[in-house]
Amino acid sequence: MDPTTDNAGQTGDPGTARDALEALRAEIAKAVVGQDPAVTGLVVALLCRGHVLLEGVPGVAKTLLVRALAAALELDTKRVQFTPDLMPSDVTGSLVYDTRSAEFSFQPGPVFTNLLLADEINRTPPKTQSSLLEAMEERQVTVDGTPRPLPDPFLVAATQNPVEYEGTYPLPEAQLDRFLLKLTIPLPSRQDEIDVLTRHAEGFNPRDLHAAGVRPVAGRADLEAARAAVAKTTISPEITAYVVDICRATRESPSLTLGVSPRGATALMATARAWAWLTGRDYVIPDDVKALALPTLRHRVQLRPEAEMEGVTADSVINAILAHVPVPR
């Protein structure tokens, strides 16, 4: 097979790749109503080889969103329901004894996929959380001393419930920092909810995306071409300094006990470049940084208890910083 052509027939041309990735929104909208920002965030994460933390109450189509994205990109996807008794081997895989050959063979776990939905990641103990986060960071799992690489692309979309904390193991700040983006999935507007119910009344089955008309509109070659183009997107020294100034301001904020690390600053630069390319430019402007600041930084800061009691949120602190840090001209 020609390496510049994928199964869906797309070529590796950057312009074609951008058009294909833009078409994802319309394709996913056939199954998911009103979640364009989350779709864009997932695409940005794929372009940056990052992972996403999805936060939203149950029933807002987080699982459906990931499945629809996988179908529109023609990628493999698996789902793991994280529970208190889930073991690391249930995620990564384990050695299984084969009685016929009298040898142990490796049985891959669900982490060996392109898009992994880690449902309610904060419901499983830290040991199992760590096994997944290691796979996210190293893009491989080690079983019995043997490293086994994960597929490419590989994205973890981990979900957590923002209102229910009983029986959970909240992710420590060091682990949260491993996620490229934290996307909040809001409840739909009144009209969007009417549209959802109308679709179901007309026979929409969320378990049958093919019947809903979701088709592959982009493929691996498009994704690789897009990643190569993003890597060539120019970021000026002034914009780089702007990113650093924003992150340093979080470390000096009186409302925060923990500011953004240099890893967070690198992440913001990467997501801004991906967003700039998606919007049709080969260079980054301050508005690109502002557009991705909240999803990239909100999970990398920690509020002071007294600020939290006063109703201050991570988003409000970051917005205040964006309003005060001088914008390069």
CSV table of C-alpha atoms in Angstrom, one decimal:
chain,number,residue,atom,x,y,z
A,1,MET,CA,0.0,0.0,0.0
A,2,ASP,CA,1.2,3.5,-0.7
A,3,PRO,CA,2.3,5.0,2.6
A,4,THR,CA,0.6,8.3,1.8
A,5,THR,CA,-2.8,6.7,1.4
A,6,ASP,CA,-5.0,5.3,4.1
A,7,ASN,CA,-7.9,2.9,4.1
A,8,ALA,CA,-10.5,5.6,3.5
A,9,GLY,CA,-8.6,6.8,0.4
A,10,GLN,CA,-7.3,10.1,1.8
A,11,THR,CA,-3.9,11.3,0.8
A,12,GLY,CA,-1.3,12.8,3.1
A,13,ASP,CA,-1.6,16.3,1.8
A,14,PRO,CA,-1.8,18.9,4.6
A,15,GLY,CA,-4.6,20.9,2.9
A,16,THR,CA,-6.6,17.8,2.3
A,17,ALA,CA,-5.9,16.7,5.9
A,18,ARG,CA,-7.2,20.0,7.3
A,19,ASP,CA,-10.4,19.8,5.3
A,20,ALA,CA,-10.9,16.2,6.4
A,21,LEU,CA,-10.4,17.0,10.1
A,22,GLU,CA,-12.8,19.9,9.7
A,23,ALA,CA,-15.4,17.5,8.3
A,24,LEU,CA,-15.2,15.6,11.6
A,25,ARG,CA,-17.5,18.1,13.3
A,26,ALA,CA,-20.3,17.6,10.8
A,27,GLU,CA,-19.9,13.8,10.8
A,28,ILE,CA,-19.9,13.5,14.6
A,29,ALA,CA,-22.9,15.9,14.8
A,30,LYS,CA,-24.9,13.1,13.2
A,31,ALA,CA,-24.7,11.2,16.5
A,32,VAL,CA,-23.8,13.9,19.1
A,33,VAL,CA,-25.7,17.2,19.4
A,34,GLY,CA,-24.0,20.4,20.5
A,35,GLN,CA,-20.5,19.3,21.6
A,36,ASP,CA,-18.3,21.0,19.0
A,37,PRO,CA,-15.8,22.4,21.5
A,38,ALA,CA,-15.2,18.8,22.9
A,39,VAL,CA,-14.8,17.5,19.3
A,40,THR,CA,-12.2,20.2,18.6
A,41,GLY,CA,-10.4,19.5,21.9
A,42,LEU,CA,-10.1,15.8,21.0
A,43,VAL,CA,-8.8,16.6,17.6
A,44,VAL,CA,-6.2,19.0,19.0
A,45,ALA,CA,-5.1,16.2,21.5
A,46,LEU,CA,-4.7,13.8,18.6
A,47,LEU,CA,-2.6,16.3,16.7
A,48,CYS,CA,-0.4,16.9,19.8
A,49,ARG,CA,-0.2,13.2,20.7
A,50,GLY,CA,-1.8,14.1,24.1
A,51,HIS,CA,-4.6,12.8,26.2
A,52,VAL,CA,-7.9,14.3,27.5
A,53,LEU,CA,-9.7,14.4,30.8
A,54,LEU,CA,-13.5,14.7,30.2
A,55,GLU,CA,-15.5,16.1,33.1
A,56,GLY,CA,-19.3,16.0,33.0
A,57,VAL,CA,-22.3,14.5,34.8
A,58,PRO,CA,-23.5,11.1,33.6
A,59,GLY,CA,-25.7,11.1,30.5
A,60,VAL,CA,-24.1,13.9,28.4
A,61,ALA,CA,-22.8,11.5,25.7
A,62,LYS,CA,-19.2,11.3,26.7
A,63,THR,CA,-19.0,7.6,25.6
A,64,LEU,CA,-20.9,8.3,22.4
A,65,LEU,CA,-18.6,11.2,21.6
A,66,VAL,CA,-15.5,9.1,21.7
A,67,ARG,CA,-17.1,6.2,19.7
A,68,ALA,CA,-18.3,8.7,17.0
A,69,LEU,CA,-14.9,10.2,16.8
A,70,ALA,CA,-13.3,6.8,16.3
A,71,ALA,CA,-15.9,5.9,13.6
A,72,ALA,CA,-15.3,9.2,11.7
A,73,LEU,CA,-11.6,8.6,11.8
A,74,GLU,CA,-11.8,4.9,11.2
A,75,LEU,CA,-9.8,4.1,14.3
A,76,ASP,CA,-10.2,1.3,16.8
A,77,THR,CA,-11.7,2.1,20.2
A,78,LYS,CA,-12.3,0.3,23.5
A,79,ARG,CA,-14.0,1.3,26.8
A,80,VAL,CA,-12.9,0.3,30.3
A,81,GLN,CA,-15.3,0.9,33.3
A,82,PHE,CA,-13.0,1.8,36.2
A,83,THR,CA,-14.1,0.2,39.4
A,84,PRO,CA,-12.5,-0.2,42.9
A,85,ASP,CA,-11.6,-3.8,42.2
A,86,LEU,CA,-10.0,-3.2,38.7
A,87,MET,CA,-6.5,-4.5,38.6
A,88,PRO,CA,-3.6,-3.0,36.5
A,89,SER,CA,-3.5,-6.2,34.4
A,90,ASP,CA,-7.2,-5.7,33.5
A,91,VAL,CA,-6.0,-2.6,31.7
A,92,THR,CA,-2.6,-3.4,30.3
A,93,GLY,CA,-2.9,-7.2,29.8
A,94,SER,CA,-1.2,-10.2,31.3
A,95,LEU,CA,0.6,-13.4,30.7
A,96,VAL,CA,-1.7,-16.4,30.2
A,97,TYR,CA,-0.5,-20.0,30.4
A,98,ASP,CA,-1.2,-22.0,27.3
A,99,THR,CA,-1.6,-25.7,28.2
A,100,ARG,CA,-1.1,-26.8,24.6
A,101,SER,CA,2.3,-25.2,24.2
A,102,ALA,CA,3.2,-25.3,27.9
A,103,GLU,CA,4.3,-21.7,27.6
A,104,PHE,CA,3.1,-18.3,28.8
A,105,SER,CA,1.7,-16.0,26.1
A,106,PHE,CA,0.8,-12.3,26.4
A,107,GLN,CA,-2.9,-11.5,26.2
A,108,PRO,CA,-3.2,-7.7,25.4
A,109,GLY,CA,-5.5,-5.6,27.5
A,110,PRO,CA,-7.9,-3.0,26.3
A,111,VAL,CA,-5.2,-0.3,26.4
A,112,PHE,CA,-4.0,-1.7,23.1
A,113,THR,CA,-6.2,0.4,20.9
A,114,ASN,CA,-6.3,3.8,19.3
A,115,LEU,CA,-8.9,5.6,21.4
A,116,LEU,CA,-9.4,4.3,24.9
A,117,LEU,CA,-12.3,5.6,27.0
A,118,ALA,CA,-11.3,5.3,30.6
A,119,ASP,CA,-14.8,5.7,32.2
A,120,GLU,CA,-14.8,7.2,35.7
A,121,ILE,CA,-11.0,6.9,36.2
A,122,ASN,CA,-11.3,8.3,39.7
A,123,ARG,CA,-13.2,5.3,40.9
A,124,THR,CA,-10.2,3.0,40.7
A,125,PRO,CA,-7.3,2.9,43.2
A,126,PRO,CA,-4.1,4.7,42.5
A,127,LYS,CA,-2.2,1.5,41.6
A,128,THR,CA,-4.5,1.0,38.6
A,129,GLN,CA,-4.6,4.7,37.8
A,130,SER,CA,-0.8,4.6,37.6
A,131,SER,CA,-0.8,1.7,35.2
A,132,LEU,CA,-2.8,3.6,32.7
A,133,LEU,CA,-1.0,6.9,33.2
A,134,GLU,CA,2.3,5.1,32.6
A,135,ALA,CA,1.0,3.8,29.3
A,136,MET,CA,-0.1,7.4,28.5
A,137,GLU,CA,3.4,8.8,29.2
A,138,GLU,CA,5.6,6.0,27.8
A,139,ARG,CA,3.2,4.8,25.1
A,140,GLN,CA,4.1,1.2,26.0
A,141,VAL,CA,3.4,-1.3,28.8
A,142,THR,CA,5.9,-3.6,30.4
A,143,VAL,CA,4.8,-7.0,31.4
A,144,ASP,CA,7.2,-9.5,32.9
A,145,GLY,CA,10.1,-7.2,31.9
A,146,THR,CA,9.2,-7.0,28.3
A,147,PRO,CA,8.2,-3.6,26.9
A,148,ARG,CA,5.3,-3.7,24.4
A,149,PRO,CA,4.6,-0.6,22.3
A,150,LEU,CA,1.0,0.7,22.0
A,151,PRO,CA,-0.6,1.5,18.6
A,152,ASP,CA,-0.2,4.9,17.0
A,153,PRO,CA,-2.3,7.0,17.2
A,154,PHE,CA,-3.1,6.4,20.9
A,155,LEU,CA,-5.3,8.7,22.9
A,156,VAL,CA,-6.9,8.2,26.3
A,157,ALA,CA,-10.1,10.0,27.0
A,158,ALA,CA,-10.6,9.6,30.8
A,159,THR,CA,-13.9,10.7,32.3
A,160,GLN,CA,-14.8,11.8,35.8
A,161,ASN,CA,-18.0,13.0,37.5
A,162,PRO,CA,-17.6,16.5,38.9
A,163,VAL,CA,-20.4,16.2,41.5
A,164,GLU,CA,-20.0,12.7,43.0
A,165,TYR,CA,-17.0,12.1,45.2
A,166,GLU,CA,-18.1,9.3,47.5
A,167,GLY,CA,-16.0,6.2,46.9
A,168,THR,CA,-13.5,7.9,44.5
A,169,TYR,CA,-9.8,8.3,44.4
A,170,PRO,CA,-9.1,11.8,43.1
A,171,LEU,CA,-6.2,12.0,40.7
A,172,PRO,CA,-3.1,13.7,42.3
A,173,GLU,CA,-1.9,16.9,40.7
A,174,ALA,CA,1.2,15.1,39.3
A,175,GLN,CA,-1.1,12.7,37.5
A,176,LEU,CA,-3.5,15.4,36.3
A,177,ASP,CA,-0.5,17.2,34.7
A,178,ARG,CA,-0.1,14.2,32.4
A,179,PHE,CA,-3.3,15.1,30.6
A,180,LEU,CA,-2.9,17.5,27.8
A,181,LEU,CA,-6.5,18.9,28.1
A,182,LYS,CA,-9.3,19.0,30.5
A,183,LEU,CA,-12.6,19.4,28.7
A,184,THR,CA,-15.8,20.1,30.5
A,185,ILE,CA,-18.9,18.5,28.9
A,186,PRO,CA,-21.9,20.8,29.8
A,187,LEU,CA,-25.5,19.9,29.9
A,188,PRO,CA,-27.2,20.6,26.5
A,189,SER,CA,-29.1,23.8,25.9
A,190,ARG,CA,-32.9,23.5,25.8
A,191,GLN,CA,-33.0,23.4,22.0
A,192,ASP,CA,-30.1,20.8,21.8
A,193,GLU,CA,-32.0,18.6,24.3
A,194,ILE,CA,-35.1,18.9,22.2
A,195,ASP,CA,-33.1,17.8,19.2
A,196,VAL,CA,-31.7,14.8,21.1
A,197,LEU,CA,-35.1,13.6,22.2
A,198,THR,CA,-36.5,14.1,18.6
A,199,ARG,CA,-33.7,11.9,17.2
A,200,HIS,CA,-34.5,9.2,19.7
A,201,ALA,CA,-38.2,9.4,18.9
A,202,GLU,CA,-37.3,9.0,15.2
A,203,GLY,CA,-35.4,5.8,16.0
A,204,PHE,CA,-31.8,6.9,16.6
A,205,ASN,CA,-29.8,4.1,18.3
A,206,PRO,CA,-26.6,5.3,20.0
A,207,ARG,CA,-25.2,1.8,19.8
A,208,ASP,CA,-25.5,1.7,16.0
A,209,LEU,CA,-23.5,4.6,14.6
A,210,HIS,CA,-23.5,3.1,11.1
A,211,ALA,CA,-27.3,3.3,11.0
A,212,ALA,CA,-27.0,7.0,12.2
A,213,GLY,CA,-25.0,7.7,9.0
A,214,VAL,CA,-21.6,8.2,10.7
A,215,ARG,CA,-18.9,7.4,8.1
A,216,PRO,CA,-15.1,7.7,7.9
A,217,VAL,CA,-14.2,11.2,6.7
A,218,ALA,CA,-10.5,11.2,7.7
A,219,GLY,CA,-7.9,8.5,8.3
A,220,ARG,CA,-4.4,7.8,9.6
A,221,ALA,CA,-2.7,9.4,6.7
A,222,ASP,CA,-4.6,12.6,7.2
A,223,LEU,CA,-3.7,12.6,10.9
A,224,GLU,CA,0.0,12.0,10.1
A,225,ALA,CA,0.0,14.8,7.5
A,226,ALA,CA,-1.7,17.1,9.9
A,227,ARG,CA,0.8,16.4,12.7
A,228,ALA,CA,3.7,17.1,10.3
A,229,ALA,CA,2.1,20.4,9.3
A,230,VAL,CA,1.5,21.4,13.0
A,231,ALA,CA,5.2,20.7,13.7
A,232,LYS,CA,6.1,23.3,11.1
A,233,THR,CA,3.7,25.9,12.4
A,234,THR,CA,5.7,29.0,13.4
A,235,ILE,CA,5.6,30.4,16.9
A,236,SER,CA,7.5,33.7,17.3
A,237,PRO,CA,9.7,34.5,20.3
A,238,GLU,CA,7.1,37.1,21.4
A,239,ILE,CA,4.4,34.5,21.5
A,240,THR,CA,6.6,32.0,23.3
A,241,ALA,CA,7.3,34.7,25.9
A,242,TYR,CA,3.6,35.4,26.2
A,243,VAL,CA,2.9,31.7,27.0
A,244,VAL,CA,5.6,31.8,29.6
A,245,ASP,CA,4.3,35.0,31.2
A,246,ILE,CA,0.8,33.5,31.5
A,247,CYS,CA,2.1,30.3,33.2
A,248,ARG,CA,4.4,32.3,35.5
A,249,ALA,CA,1.5,34.5,36.5
A,250,THR,CA,-0.4,31.4,37.8
A,251,ARG,CA,2.5,30.7,40.1
A,252,GLU,CA,2.2,34.2,41.6
A,253,SER,CA,-1.6,34.3,41.9
A,254,PRO,CA,-2.7,34.8,45.5
A,255,SER,CA,-5.7,32.5,44.8
A,256,LEU,CA,-3.6,29.4,43.9
A,257,THR,CA,-1.3,27.1,45.9
A,258,LEU,CA,0.0,25.5,42.8
A,259,GLY,CA,0.7,27.1,39.5
A,260,VAL,CA,1.4,25.8,36.0
A,261,SER,CA,4.6,23.8,35.6
A,262,PRO,CA,7.0,24.1,32.6
A,263,ARG,CA,5.3,21.0,31.2
A,264,GLY,CA,2.1,22.9,31.2
A,265,ALA,CA,3.7,25.8,29.4
A,266,THR,CA,5.0,23.4,26.8
A,267,ALA,CA,1.5,21.9,26.5
A,268,LEU,CA,0.0,25.4,25.9
A,269,MET,CA,2.5,26.1,23.2
A,270,ALA,CA,1.7,22.8,21.5
A,271,THR,CA,-2.1,23.2,21.6
A,272,ALA,CA,-1.9,26.8,20.4
A,273,ARG,CA,0.1,25.6,17.4
A,274,ALA,CA,-2.4,22.9,16.6
A,275,TRP,CA,-5.3,25.3,16.9
A,276,ALA,CA,-3.6,27.8,14.6
A,277,TRP,CA,-3.1,25.2,12.0
A,278,LEU,CA,-6.7,24.0,12.3
A,279,THR,CA,-7.9,27.5,11.7
A,280,GLY,CA,-5.9,27.8,8.5
A,281,ARG,CA,-2.7,29.6,9.6
A,282,ASP,CA,0.9,28.4,9.6
A,283,TYR,CA,1.8,30.8,12.5
A,284,VAL,CA,0.5,31.3,16.0
A,285,ILE,CA,-1.2,34.6,17.2
A,286,PRO,CA,-2.1,35.6,20.8
A,287,ASP,CA,-5.8,34.6,20.2
A,288,ASP,CA,-4.6,31.0,19.6
A,289,VAL,CA,-3.0,30.9,23.0
A,290,LYS,CA,-6.1,32.5,24.7
A,291,ALA,CA,-8.4,30.0,22.9
A,292,LEU,CA,-6.6,27.0,24.4
A,293,ALA,CA,-5.5,28.4,27.8
A,294,LEU,CA,-8.5,27.2,29.8
A,295,PRO,CA,-8.7,23.6,28.6
A,296,THR,CA,-4.9,23.3,28.7
A,297,LEU,CA,-4.3,24.9,32.1
A,298,ARG,CA,-7.4,24.5,34.3
A,299,HIS,CA,-6.4,21.1,35.7
A,300,ARG,CA,-2.8,22.1,36.3
A,301,VAL,CA,-3.5,24.7,39.0
A,302,GLN,CA,-4.7,24.2,42.6
A,303,LEU,CA,-7.0,26.7,44.4
A,304,ARG,CA,-6.4,27.8,47.9
A,305,PRO,CA,-9.1,26.5,50.3
A,306,GLU,CA,-10.2,30.1,51.2
A,307,ALA,CA,-10.4,31.1,47.6
A,308,GLU,CA,-12.5,28.0,46.8
A,309,MET,CA,-14.9,28.9,49.7
A,310,GLU,CA,-15.4,32.3,48.2
A,311,GLY,CA,-16.5,30.8,44.9
A,312,VAL,CA,-13.3,31.3,43.0
A,313,THR,CA,-12.7,28.7,40.2
A,314,ALA,CA,-9.7,27.7,38.3
A,315,ASP,CA,-11.3,29.1,35.1
A,316,SER,CA,-12.0,32.5,36.7
A,317,VAL,CA,-8.3,32.8,37.9
A,318,ILE,CA,-7.0,31.9,34.4
A,319,ASN,CA,-9.4,34.3,32.8
A,320,ALA,CA,-8.2,37.1,35.1
A,321,ILE,CA,-4.6,36.3,34.3
A,322,LEU,CA,-5.4,36.4,30.5
A,323,ALA,CA,-6.9,39.8,31.0
A,324,HIS,CA,-3.9,41.2,32.8
A,325,VAL,CA,-0.9,39.7,31.1
A,326,PRO,CA,0.3,42.1,28.4
A,327,VAL,CA,-0.5,40.8,24.9
A,328,PRO,CA,2.4,41.0,22.3
A,329,ARG,CA,1.8,43.3,19.4
